[in-house]
XYZ file of C-alpha atoms in Angstrom:
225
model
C 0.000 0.000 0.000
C 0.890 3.268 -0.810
C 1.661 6.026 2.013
C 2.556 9.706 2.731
C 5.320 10.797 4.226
C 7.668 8.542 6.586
C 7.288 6.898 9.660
C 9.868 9.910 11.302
C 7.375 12.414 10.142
C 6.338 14.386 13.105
C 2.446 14.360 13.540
C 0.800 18.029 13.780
C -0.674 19.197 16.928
C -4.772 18.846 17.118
C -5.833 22.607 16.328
C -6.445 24.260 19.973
C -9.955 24.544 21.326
C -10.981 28.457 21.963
C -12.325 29.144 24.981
C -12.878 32.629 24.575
C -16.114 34.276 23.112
C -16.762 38.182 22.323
C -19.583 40.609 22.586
C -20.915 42.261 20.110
C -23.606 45.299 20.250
C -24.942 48.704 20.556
C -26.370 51.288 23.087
C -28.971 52.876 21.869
C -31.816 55.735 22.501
C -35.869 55.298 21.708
C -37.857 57.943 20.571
C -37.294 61.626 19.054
C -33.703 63.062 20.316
C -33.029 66.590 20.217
C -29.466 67.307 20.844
C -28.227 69.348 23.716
C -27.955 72.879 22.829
C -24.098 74.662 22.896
C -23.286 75.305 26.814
C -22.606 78.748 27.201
C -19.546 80.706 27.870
C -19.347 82.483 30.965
C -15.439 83.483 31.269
C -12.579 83.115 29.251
C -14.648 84.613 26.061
C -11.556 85.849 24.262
C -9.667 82.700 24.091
C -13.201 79.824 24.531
C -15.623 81.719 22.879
C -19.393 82.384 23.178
C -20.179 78.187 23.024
C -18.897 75.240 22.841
C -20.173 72.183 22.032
C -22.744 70.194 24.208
C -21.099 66.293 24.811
C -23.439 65.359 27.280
C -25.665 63.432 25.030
C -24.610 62.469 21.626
C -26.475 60.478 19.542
C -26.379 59.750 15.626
C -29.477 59.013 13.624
C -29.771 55.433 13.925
C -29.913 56.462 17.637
C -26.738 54.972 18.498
C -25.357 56.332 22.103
C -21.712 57.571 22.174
C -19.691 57.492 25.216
C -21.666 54.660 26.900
C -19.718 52.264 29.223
C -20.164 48.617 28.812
C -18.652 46.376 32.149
C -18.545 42.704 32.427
C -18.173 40.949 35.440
C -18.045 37.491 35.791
C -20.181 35.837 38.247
C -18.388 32.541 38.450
C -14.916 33.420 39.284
C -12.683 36.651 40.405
C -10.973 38.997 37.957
C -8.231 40.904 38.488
C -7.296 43.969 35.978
C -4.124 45.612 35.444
C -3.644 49.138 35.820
C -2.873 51.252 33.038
C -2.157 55.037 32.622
C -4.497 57.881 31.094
C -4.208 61.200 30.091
C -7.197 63.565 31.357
C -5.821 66.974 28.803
C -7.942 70.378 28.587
C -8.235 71.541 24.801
C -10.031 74.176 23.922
C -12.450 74.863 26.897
C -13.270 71.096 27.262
C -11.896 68.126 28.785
C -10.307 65.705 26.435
C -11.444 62.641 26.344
C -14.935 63.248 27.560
C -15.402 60.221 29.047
C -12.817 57.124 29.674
C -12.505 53.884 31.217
C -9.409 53.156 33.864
C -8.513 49.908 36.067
C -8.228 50.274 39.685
C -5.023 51.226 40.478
C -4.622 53.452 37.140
C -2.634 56.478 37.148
C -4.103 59.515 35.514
C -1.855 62.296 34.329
C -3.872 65.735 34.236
C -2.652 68.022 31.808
C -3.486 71.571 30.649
C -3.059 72.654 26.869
C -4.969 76.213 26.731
C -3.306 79.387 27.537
C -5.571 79.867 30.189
C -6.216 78.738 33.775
C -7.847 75.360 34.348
C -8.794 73.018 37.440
C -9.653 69.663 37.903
C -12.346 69.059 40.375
C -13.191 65.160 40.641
C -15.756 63.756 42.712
C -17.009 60.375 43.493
C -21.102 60.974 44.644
C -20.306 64.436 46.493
C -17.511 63.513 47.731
C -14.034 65.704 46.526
C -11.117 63.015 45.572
C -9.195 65.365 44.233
C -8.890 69.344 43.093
C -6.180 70.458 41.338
C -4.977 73.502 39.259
C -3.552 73.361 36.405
C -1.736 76.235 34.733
C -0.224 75.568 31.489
C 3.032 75.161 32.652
C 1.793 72.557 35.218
C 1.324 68.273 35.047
C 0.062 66.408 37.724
C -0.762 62.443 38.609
C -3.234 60.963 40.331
C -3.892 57.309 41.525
C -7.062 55.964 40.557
C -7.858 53.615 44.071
C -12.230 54.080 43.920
C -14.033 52.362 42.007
C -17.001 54.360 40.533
C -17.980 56.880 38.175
C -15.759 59.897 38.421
C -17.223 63.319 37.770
C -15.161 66.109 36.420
C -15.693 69.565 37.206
C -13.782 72.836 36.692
C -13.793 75.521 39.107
C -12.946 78.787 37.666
C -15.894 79.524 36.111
C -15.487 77.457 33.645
C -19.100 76.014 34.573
C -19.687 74.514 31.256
C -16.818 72.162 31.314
C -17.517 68.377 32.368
C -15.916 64.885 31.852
C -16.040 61.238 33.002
C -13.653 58.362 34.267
C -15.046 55.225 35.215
C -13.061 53.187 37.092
C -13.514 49.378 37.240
C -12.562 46.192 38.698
C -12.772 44.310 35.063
C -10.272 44.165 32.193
C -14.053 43.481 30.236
C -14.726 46.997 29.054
C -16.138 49.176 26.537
C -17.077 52.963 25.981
C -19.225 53.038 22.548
C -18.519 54.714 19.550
C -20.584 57.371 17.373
C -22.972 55.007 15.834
C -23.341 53.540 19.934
C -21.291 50.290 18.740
C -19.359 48.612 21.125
C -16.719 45.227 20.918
C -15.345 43.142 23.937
C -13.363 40.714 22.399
C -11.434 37.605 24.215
C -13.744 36.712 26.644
C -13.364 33.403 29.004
C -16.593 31.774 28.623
C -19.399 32.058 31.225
C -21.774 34.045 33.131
C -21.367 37.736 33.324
C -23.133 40.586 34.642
C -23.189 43.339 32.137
C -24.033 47.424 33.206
C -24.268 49.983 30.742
C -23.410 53.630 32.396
C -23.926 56.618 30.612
C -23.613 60.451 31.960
C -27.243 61.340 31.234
C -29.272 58.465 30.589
C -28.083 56.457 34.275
C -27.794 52.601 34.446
C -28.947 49.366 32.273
C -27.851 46.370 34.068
C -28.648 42.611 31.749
C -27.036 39.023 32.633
C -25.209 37.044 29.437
C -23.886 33.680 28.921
C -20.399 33.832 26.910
C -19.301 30.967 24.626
C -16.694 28.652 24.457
C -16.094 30.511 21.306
C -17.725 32.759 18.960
C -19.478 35.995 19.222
C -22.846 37.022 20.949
C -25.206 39.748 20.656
C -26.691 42.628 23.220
C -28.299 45.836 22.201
C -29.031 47.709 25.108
C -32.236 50.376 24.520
C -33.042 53.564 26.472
C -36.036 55.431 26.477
C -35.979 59.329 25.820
C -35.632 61.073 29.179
């Protein structure tokens, strides 16, 4: 009988089983949206402006959510996530980026690029974590050590000016796109508890089962508020 190869020939691993699914999906809003008007400019006019833009709530026309924050966590083991390091800047009148996900333990690096006078007030509920000013000339790092939403104020008058950092206890983490699209890829398969957070529109919470492998699908709807 005829054969391939020789008896020597080394025999090719069996392909490796995935165990690792992804998420797919989109946050979106119901109903007739009106976007926020421009916030008004109260100091600073010369260099800011009359308005600047509204980020609060910005959604396209297939009512897709931007800056939404998708969070897995598993419910059938713990999770640790390693911390990383951010940049919180101030561009033009505004915080840049408006809203941003961080591991515990993350160190943010606040940073001023306007000609102009800036602080950093961050609060966790009502209470201060942090208030800093930042003069051009100035850099400053914080540790990230709450978990929680983050809210970002600044204090010179600068009313108008806003900005999020959630801070999580999951490397299984999101913050949607303009069309409200989100991807978690390389997820160990199981049961997770997902929560949606978003500035305006609060808190969706859902449960999912991930895969051994492939991708599943969760489009999370608000109503108008």
């Amino acid at each position: 009988p005829c054969t391939s190869g020789s008896p020597d020939s080394p025999v090719p691993p069996p392909p490796l089983i995935s165990s690792h699914g992804q998420l797919r999906g989109a946050v979106l809003l119901s109903g007739k949206y009106q976007r926020p008007a421009p916030l008004k400019v109260v100091k600073s006019r010369s260099f800011c402006g009359l308005t600047v833009p509204n980020e609060t709530l910005l959604v396209d026309r297939g009512g897709g959510v931007r800056n939404a924050v998708v969070i897995l966590r598993p419910l059938d083991r713990a999770v640790n996530v390693k911390p990383s390091s951010i940049l919180l800047d101030n561009k033009r009148c505004a915080f840049t980026p408006h809203v941003q996900i961080a591991g515990v333990g993350s160190e943010l690096l606040l940073k001023n690029s306007d000609p102009i006078l800036h602080t950093v007030h961050a609060r966790l509920g009502k209470e201060t974590l942090f208030n800093v000013g930042l003069p051009r000339w100035r850099q400053v790092s914080k540790v990230l050590d709450r978990l929680g939403a983050i809210r970002i104020d600044c204090d010179v008058l600068h009313t108008w000016m806003s900005a999020a950092i959630v801070v999580v206890s999951t490397p299984y983490v999101a913050v949607t796109g303009k069309d409200g699209s989100f991807i978690i890829a390389e997820i160990p398969a199981g049961k997770y508890d997902v929560e949606i957070w978003h500035e305006v529109l609060g808190t969706n919470k859902a449960q999912i089962l991930v895969p051994q492998s492939g991708t599943i699908s969760l489009e999370a709807v608000y109503g108008v508020i």
